[in-house]
GROMACS .gro file of C-alpha atoms in nm:
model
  311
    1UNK     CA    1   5.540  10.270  -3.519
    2UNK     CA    2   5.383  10.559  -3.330
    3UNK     CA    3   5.360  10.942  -3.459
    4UNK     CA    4   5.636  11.222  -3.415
    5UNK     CA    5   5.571  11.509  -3.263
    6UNK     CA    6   5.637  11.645  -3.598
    7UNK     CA    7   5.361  11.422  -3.758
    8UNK     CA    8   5.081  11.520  -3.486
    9UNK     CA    9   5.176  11.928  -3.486
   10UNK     CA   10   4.869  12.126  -3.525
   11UNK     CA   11   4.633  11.828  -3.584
   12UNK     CA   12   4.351  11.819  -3.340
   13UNK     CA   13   4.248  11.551  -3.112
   14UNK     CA   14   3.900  11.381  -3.185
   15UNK     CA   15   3.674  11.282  -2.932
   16UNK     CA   16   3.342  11.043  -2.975
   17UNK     CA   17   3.121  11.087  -2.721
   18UNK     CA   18   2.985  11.418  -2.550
   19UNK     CA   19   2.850  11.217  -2.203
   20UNK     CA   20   3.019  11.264  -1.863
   21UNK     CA   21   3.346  11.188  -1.928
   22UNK     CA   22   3.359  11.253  -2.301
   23UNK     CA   23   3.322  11.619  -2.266
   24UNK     CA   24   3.597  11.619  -1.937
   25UNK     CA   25   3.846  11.414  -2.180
   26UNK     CA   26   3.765  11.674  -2.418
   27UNK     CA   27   3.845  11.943  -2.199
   28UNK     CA   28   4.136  11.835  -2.065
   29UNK     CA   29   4.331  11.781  -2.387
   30UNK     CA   30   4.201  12.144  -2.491
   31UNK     CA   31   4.314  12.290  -2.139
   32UNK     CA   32   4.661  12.127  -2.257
   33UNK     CA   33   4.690  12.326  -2.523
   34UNK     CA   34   4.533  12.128  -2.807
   35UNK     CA   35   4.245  12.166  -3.042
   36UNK     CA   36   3.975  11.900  -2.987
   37UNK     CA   37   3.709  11.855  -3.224
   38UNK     CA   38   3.359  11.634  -3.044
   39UNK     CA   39   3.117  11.412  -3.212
   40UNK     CA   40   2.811  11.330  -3.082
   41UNK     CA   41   2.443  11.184  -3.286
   42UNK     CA   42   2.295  11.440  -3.047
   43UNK     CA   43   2.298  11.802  -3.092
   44UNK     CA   44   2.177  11.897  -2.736
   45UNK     CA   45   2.462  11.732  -2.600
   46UNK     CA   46   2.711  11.862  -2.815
   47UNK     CA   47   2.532  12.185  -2.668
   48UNK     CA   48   2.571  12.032  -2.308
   49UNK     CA   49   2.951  11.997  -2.359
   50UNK     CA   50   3.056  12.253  -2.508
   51UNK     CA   51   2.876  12.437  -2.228
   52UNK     CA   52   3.061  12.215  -1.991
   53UNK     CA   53   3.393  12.327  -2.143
   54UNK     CA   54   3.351  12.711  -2.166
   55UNK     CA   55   3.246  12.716  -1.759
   56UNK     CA   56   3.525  12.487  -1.695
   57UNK     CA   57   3.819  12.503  -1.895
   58UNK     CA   58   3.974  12.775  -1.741
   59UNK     CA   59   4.040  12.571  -1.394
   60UNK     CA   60   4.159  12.281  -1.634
   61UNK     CA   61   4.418  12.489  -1.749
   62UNK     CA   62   4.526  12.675  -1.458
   63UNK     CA   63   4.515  12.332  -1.284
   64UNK     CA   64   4.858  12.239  -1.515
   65UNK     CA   65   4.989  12.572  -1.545
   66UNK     CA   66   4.878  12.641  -1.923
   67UNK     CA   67   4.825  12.946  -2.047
   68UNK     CA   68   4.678  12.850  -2.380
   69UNK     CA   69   4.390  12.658  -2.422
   70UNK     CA   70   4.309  12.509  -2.747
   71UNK     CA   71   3.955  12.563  -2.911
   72UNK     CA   72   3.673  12.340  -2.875
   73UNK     CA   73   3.435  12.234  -3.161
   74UNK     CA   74   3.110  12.002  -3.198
   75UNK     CA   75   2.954  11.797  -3.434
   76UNK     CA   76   2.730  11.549  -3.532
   77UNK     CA   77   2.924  11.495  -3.827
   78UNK     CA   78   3.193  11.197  -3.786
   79UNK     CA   79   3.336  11.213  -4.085
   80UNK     CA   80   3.406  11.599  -4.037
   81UNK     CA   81   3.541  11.538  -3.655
   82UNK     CA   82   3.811  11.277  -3.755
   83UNK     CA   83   3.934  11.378  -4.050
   84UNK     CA   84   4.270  11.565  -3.905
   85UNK     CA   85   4.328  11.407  -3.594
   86UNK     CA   86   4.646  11.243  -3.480
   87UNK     CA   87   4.464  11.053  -3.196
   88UNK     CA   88   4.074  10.995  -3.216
   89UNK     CA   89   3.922  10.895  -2.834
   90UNK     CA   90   3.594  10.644  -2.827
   91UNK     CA   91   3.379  10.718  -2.544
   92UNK     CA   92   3.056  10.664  -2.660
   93UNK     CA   93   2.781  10.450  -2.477
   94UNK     CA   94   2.925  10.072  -2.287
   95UNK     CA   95   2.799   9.836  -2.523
   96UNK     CA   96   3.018   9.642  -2.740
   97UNK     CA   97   2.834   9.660  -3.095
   98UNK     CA   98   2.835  10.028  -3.067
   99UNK     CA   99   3.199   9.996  -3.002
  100UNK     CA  100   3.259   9.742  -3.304
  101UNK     CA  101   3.096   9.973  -3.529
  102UNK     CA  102   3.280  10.269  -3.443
  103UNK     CA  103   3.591  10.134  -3.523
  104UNK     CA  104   3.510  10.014  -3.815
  105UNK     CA  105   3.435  10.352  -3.902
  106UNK     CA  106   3.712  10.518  -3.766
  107UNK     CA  107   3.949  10.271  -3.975
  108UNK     CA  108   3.822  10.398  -4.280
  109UNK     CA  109   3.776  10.768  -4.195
  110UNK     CA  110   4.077  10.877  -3.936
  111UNK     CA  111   4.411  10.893  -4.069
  112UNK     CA  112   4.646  10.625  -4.156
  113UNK     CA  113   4.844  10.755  -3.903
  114UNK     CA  114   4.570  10.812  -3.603
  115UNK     CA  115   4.555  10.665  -3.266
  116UNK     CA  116   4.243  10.495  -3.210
  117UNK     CA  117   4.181  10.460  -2.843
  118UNK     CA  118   3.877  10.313  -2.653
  119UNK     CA  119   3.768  10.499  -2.290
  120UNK     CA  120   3.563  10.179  -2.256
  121UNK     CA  121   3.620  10.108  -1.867
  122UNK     CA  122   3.501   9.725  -1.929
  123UNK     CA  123   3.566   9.593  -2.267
  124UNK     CA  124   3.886   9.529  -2.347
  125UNK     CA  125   3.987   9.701  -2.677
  126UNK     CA  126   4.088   9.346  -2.829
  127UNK     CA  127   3.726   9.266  -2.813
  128UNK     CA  128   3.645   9.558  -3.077
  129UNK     CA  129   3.856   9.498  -3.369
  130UNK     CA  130   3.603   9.220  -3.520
  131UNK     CA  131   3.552   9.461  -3.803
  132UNK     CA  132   3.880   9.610  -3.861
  133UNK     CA  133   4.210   9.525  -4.054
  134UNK     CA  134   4.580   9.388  -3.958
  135UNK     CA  135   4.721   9.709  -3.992
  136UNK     CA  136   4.466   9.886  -3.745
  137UNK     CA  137   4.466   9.701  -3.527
  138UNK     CA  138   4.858   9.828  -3.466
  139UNK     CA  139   4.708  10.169  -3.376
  140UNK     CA  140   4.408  10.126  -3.150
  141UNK     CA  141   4.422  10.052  -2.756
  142UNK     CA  142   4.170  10.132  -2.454
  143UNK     CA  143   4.300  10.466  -2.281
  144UNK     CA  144   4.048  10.505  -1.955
  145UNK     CA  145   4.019  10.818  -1.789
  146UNK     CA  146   3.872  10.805  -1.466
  147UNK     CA  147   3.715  11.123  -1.383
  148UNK     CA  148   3.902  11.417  -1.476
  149UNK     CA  149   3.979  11.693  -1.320
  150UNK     CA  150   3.929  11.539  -0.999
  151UNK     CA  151   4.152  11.215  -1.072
  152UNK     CA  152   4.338  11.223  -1.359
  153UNK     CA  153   4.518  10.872  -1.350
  154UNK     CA  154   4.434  10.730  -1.683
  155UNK     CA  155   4.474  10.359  -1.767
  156UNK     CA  156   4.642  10.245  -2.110
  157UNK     CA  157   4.589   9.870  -2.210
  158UNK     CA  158   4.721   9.648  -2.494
  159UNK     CA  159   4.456   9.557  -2.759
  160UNK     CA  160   4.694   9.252  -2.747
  161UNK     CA  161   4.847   9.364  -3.164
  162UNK     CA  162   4.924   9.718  -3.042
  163UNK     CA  163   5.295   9.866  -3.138
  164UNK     CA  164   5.496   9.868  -2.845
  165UNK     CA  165   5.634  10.222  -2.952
  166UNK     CA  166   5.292  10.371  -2.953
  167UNK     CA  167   5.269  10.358  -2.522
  168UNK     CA  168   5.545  10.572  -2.426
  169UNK     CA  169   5.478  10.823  -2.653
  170UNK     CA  170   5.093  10.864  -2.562
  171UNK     CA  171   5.200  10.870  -2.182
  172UNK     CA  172   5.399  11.142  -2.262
  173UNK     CA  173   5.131  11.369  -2.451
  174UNK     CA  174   4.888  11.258  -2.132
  175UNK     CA  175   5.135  11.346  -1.897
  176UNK     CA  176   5.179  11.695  -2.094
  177UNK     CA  177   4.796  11.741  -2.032
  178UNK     CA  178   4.811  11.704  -1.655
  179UNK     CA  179   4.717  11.319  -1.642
  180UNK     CA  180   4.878  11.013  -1.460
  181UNK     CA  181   4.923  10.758  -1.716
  182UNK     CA  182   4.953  10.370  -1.605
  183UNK     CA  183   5.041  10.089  -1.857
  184UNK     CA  184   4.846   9.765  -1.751
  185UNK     CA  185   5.106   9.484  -1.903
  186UNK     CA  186   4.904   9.287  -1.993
  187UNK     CA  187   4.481   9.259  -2.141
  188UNK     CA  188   4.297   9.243  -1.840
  189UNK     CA  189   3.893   9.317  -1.855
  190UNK     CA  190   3.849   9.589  -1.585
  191UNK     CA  191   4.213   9.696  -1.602
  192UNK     CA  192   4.412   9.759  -1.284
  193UNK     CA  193   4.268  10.000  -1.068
  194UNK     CA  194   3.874   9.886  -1.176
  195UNK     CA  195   3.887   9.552  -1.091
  196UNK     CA  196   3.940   9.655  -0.782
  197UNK     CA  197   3.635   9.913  -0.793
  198UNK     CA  198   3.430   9.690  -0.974
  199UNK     CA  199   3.458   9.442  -0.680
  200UNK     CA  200   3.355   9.755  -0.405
  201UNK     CA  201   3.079   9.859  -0.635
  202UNK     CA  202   2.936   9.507  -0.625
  203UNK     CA  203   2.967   9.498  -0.214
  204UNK     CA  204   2.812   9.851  -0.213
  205UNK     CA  205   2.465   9.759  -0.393
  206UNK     CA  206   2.460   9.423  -0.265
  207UNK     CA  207   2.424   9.599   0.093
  208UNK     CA  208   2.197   9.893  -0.078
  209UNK     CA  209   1.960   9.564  -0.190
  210UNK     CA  210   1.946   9.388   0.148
  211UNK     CA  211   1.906   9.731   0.317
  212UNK     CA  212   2.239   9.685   0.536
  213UNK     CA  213   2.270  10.051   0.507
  214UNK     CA  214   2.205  10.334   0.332
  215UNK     CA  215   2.402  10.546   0.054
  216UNK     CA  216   2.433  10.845   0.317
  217UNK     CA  217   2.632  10.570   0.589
  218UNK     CA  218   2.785  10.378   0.310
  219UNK     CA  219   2.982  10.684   0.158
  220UNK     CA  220   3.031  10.867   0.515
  221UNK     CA  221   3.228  10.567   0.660
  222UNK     CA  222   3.437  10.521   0.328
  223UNK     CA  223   3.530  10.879   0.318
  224UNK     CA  224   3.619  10.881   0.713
  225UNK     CA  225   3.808  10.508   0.639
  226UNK     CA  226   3.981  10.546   0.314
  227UNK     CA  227   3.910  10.879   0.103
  228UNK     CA  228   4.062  11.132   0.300
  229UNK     CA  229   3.740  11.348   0.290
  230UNK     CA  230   3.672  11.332  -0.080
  231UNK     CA  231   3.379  11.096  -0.227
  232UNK     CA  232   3.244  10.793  -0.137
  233UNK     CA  233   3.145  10.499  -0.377
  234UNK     CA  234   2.815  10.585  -0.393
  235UNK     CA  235   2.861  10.920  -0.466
  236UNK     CA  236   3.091  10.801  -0.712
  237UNK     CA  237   2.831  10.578  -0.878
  238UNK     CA  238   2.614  10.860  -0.952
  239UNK     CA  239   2.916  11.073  -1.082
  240UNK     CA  240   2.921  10.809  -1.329
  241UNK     CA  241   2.561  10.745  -1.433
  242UNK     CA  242   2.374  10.413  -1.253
  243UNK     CA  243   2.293  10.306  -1.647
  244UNK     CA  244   2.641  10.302  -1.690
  245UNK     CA  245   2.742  10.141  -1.385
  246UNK     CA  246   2.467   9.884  -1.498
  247UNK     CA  247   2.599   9.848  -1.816
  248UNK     CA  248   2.961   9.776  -1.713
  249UNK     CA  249   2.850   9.555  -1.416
  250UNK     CA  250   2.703   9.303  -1.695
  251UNK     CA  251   2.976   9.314  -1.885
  252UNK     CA  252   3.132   9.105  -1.600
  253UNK     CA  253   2.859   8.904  -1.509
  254UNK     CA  254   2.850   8.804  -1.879
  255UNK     CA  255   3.249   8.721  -1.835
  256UNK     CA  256   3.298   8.573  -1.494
  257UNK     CA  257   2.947   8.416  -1.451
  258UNK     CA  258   2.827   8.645  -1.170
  259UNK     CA  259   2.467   8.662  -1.033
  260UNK     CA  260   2.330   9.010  -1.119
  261UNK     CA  261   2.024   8.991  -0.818
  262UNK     CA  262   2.157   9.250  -0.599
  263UNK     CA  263   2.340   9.443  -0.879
  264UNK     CA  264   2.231   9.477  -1.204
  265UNK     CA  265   1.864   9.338  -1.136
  266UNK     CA  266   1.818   9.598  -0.848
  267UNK     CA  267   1.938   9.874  -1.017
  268UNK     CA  268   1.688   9.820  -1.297
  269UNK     CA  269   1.409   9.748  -1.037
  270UNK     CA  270   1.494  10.082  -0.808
  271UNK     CA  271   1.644  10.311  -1.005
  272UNK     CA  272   1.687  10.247  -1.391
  273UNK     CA  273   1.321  10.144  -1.508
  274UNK     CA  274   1.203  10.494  -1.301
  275UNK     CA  275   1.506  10.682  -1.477
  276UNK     CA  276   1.684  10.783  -1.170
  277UNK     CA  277   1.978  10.781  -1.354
  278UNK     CA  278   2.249  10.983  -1.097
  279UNK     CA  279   2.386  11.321  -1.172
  280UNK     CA  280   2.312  11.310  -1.533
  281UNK     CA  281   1.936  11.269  -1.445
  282UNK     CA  282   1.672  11.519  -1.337
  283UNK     CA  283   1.505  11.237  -1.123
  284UNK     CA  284   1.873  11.157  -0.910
  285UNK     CA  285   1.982  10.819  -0.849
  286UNK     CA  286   2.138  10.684  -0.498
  287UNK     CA  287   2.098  11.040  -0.428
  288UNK     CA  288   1.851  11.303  -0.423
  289UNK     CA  289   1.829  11.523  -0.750
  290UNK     CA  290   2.050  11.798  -0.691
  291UNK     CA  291   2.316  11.619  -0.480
  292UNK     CA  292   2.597  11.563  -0.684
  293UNK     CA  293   2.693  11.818  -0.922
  294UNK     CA  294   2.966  11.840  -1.213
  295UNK     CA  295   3.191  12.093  -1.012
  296UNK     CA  296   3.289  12.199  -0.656
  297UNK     CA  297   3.050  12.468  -0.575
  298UNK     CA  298   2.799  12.472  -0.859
  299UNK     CA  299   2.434  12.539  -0.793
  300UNK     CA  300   2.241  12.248  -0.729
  301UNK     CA  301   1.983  12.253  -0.982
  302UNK     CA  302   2.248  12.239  -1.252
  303UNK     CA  303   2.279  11.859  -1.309
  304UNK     CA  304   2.564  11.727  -1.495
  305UNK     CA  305   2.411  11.576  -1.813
  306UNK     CA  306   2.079  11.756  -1.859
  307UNK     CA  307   2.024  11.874  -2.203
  308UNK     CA  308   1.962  12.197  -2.214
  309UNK     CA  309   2.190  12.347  -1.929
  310UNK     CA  310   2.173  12.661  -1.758
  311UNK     CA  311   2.363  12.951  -1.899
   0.00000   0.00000   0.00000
């Protein structure tokens, strides 16, 4: 049976994860009026996001018409993040161990009551509850932002034991946060929406690795096609993080028994292994360093994910 909205007043939401969308997931559910508390291993990125959130989370906000923004805390401390909240959000690295773990965790730390919910854009949340109990297993499900505040659809997904009752009432606190919620109906690795992008991400490097074209061509002719003058895969890609995109792309080659030569295996070769990483790196990625940036009009030299950012 899912919470009240008695049951969840004044709790905070928890989030795991202070990377590129961790810290946007974190500042939309502030910028919505609730108090979100971060964990990450890494105190220079709880730095990082909490930096992230200050500069931003007034355009969040205004963005959905709220006039008062929750407060923001970080930690390093899991324990100490989770220990209130009435929904706790996983976004920490892709890689399903990690995930297993974490749940684990969270079964014996969050609340009875908590919402355990996996950002995972890959994994299906059924494929992290090795290590946790019947009863769990009724509260957790994979809630995947895409890239807030630019698009704010998020997909929710079955962990195939989930209560029914729990889905319309966390589409109604995301839709009270500014977000689009979809329900997929059924478990389906990659969701709705990215199986569709994992399939263009795959066409995309494939011509990157037989030098078809170039990330510059590739992304003009999608945006002039299809994107209405907004970003184009590539750019996209970086947005991301190319180790993520890496990460995910094995996930289905792993699954669906897909050759990884012009994906994965060039990614490593051209970009990983020299950590050109995208807008989280220093050293750039399909792009130039510099190029894409966390927020419309930002200086360039302010990447997205660099430790110690700019104040």
């Amino acid at each position: 049976m899912a919470p009240t909205l008695s049951a969840i007043k004044g709790r905070p939401v928890a989030v795991l994860g202070a990377g590129v969308l961790g810290r946007r997931i974190a500042c939309t559910w502030a910028a919505g009026g609730w108090d979100v508390h971060i964990r990450d291993p890494s105190a220079e990125q709880c730095t990082a996001a909490l930096h992230y959130i200050e500069t931003n989370i007034d355009s969040y906000a205004k963005a959905i018409g709220c006039t008062s923004p929750g407060k923001v805390s970080a930690s390093e401390d899991l324990a100490e993040t989770v220990k209130d909240a009435w929904t706790v959000i996983e976004a920490v690295p892709e890689k399903l161990s990690l995930k297993i773990d974490t749940f684990a965790d969270l079964e014996k730390l969050a609340p009875k009551d908590a919402i355990l919910v996996s950002n995972s854009s890959s994994y299906k949340s059924s494929e992290m509850l090795e290590k946790v109990g019947p009863e769990a297993r009724k509260r957790i499900m994979n809630t995947h932002y895409m890239m807030p505040p630019d698009n704010v659809v998020v997909e929710l997904m079955t962990d195939g034991e989930t209560d029914a009752d729990t889905f319309p009432f966390y589409v109604d606190r995301l839709k009270e946060v500014g977000m689009h919620p979809i329900v997929a109906q059924k478990e389906s690795t990659g969701f709705v929406f990215n199986r569709v992008w994992a399939a263009i991400k795959r066409e995309c490097l494939t011509i990157l690795s037989e030098e078809v074209s170039t990330p510059e061509e590739l992304d003009r002719v999608w945006i002039e096609m299809f994107s209405g003058g907004k970003a184009g895969p590539c750019v996209m890609m970086d947005a991301v993080g190319l180790d993520t995109v890496g990460l995910i792309e094995e996930h289905y080659i792993e699954e669906r028994g897909l050759s990884g030569r012009n994906t994965v295996d060039f990614l490593k070769k051209n970009y990983l292994e020299q950590g050109k990483l995208g807008a989280k790196s220093g050293k750039g990625g399909l792009y130039p360093p510099g190029y894409t940036t966390k927020a419309a009009g930002e200086d360039v030299h302010h990447h997205e994910n660099l430790h110690a950012p700019s104040l």
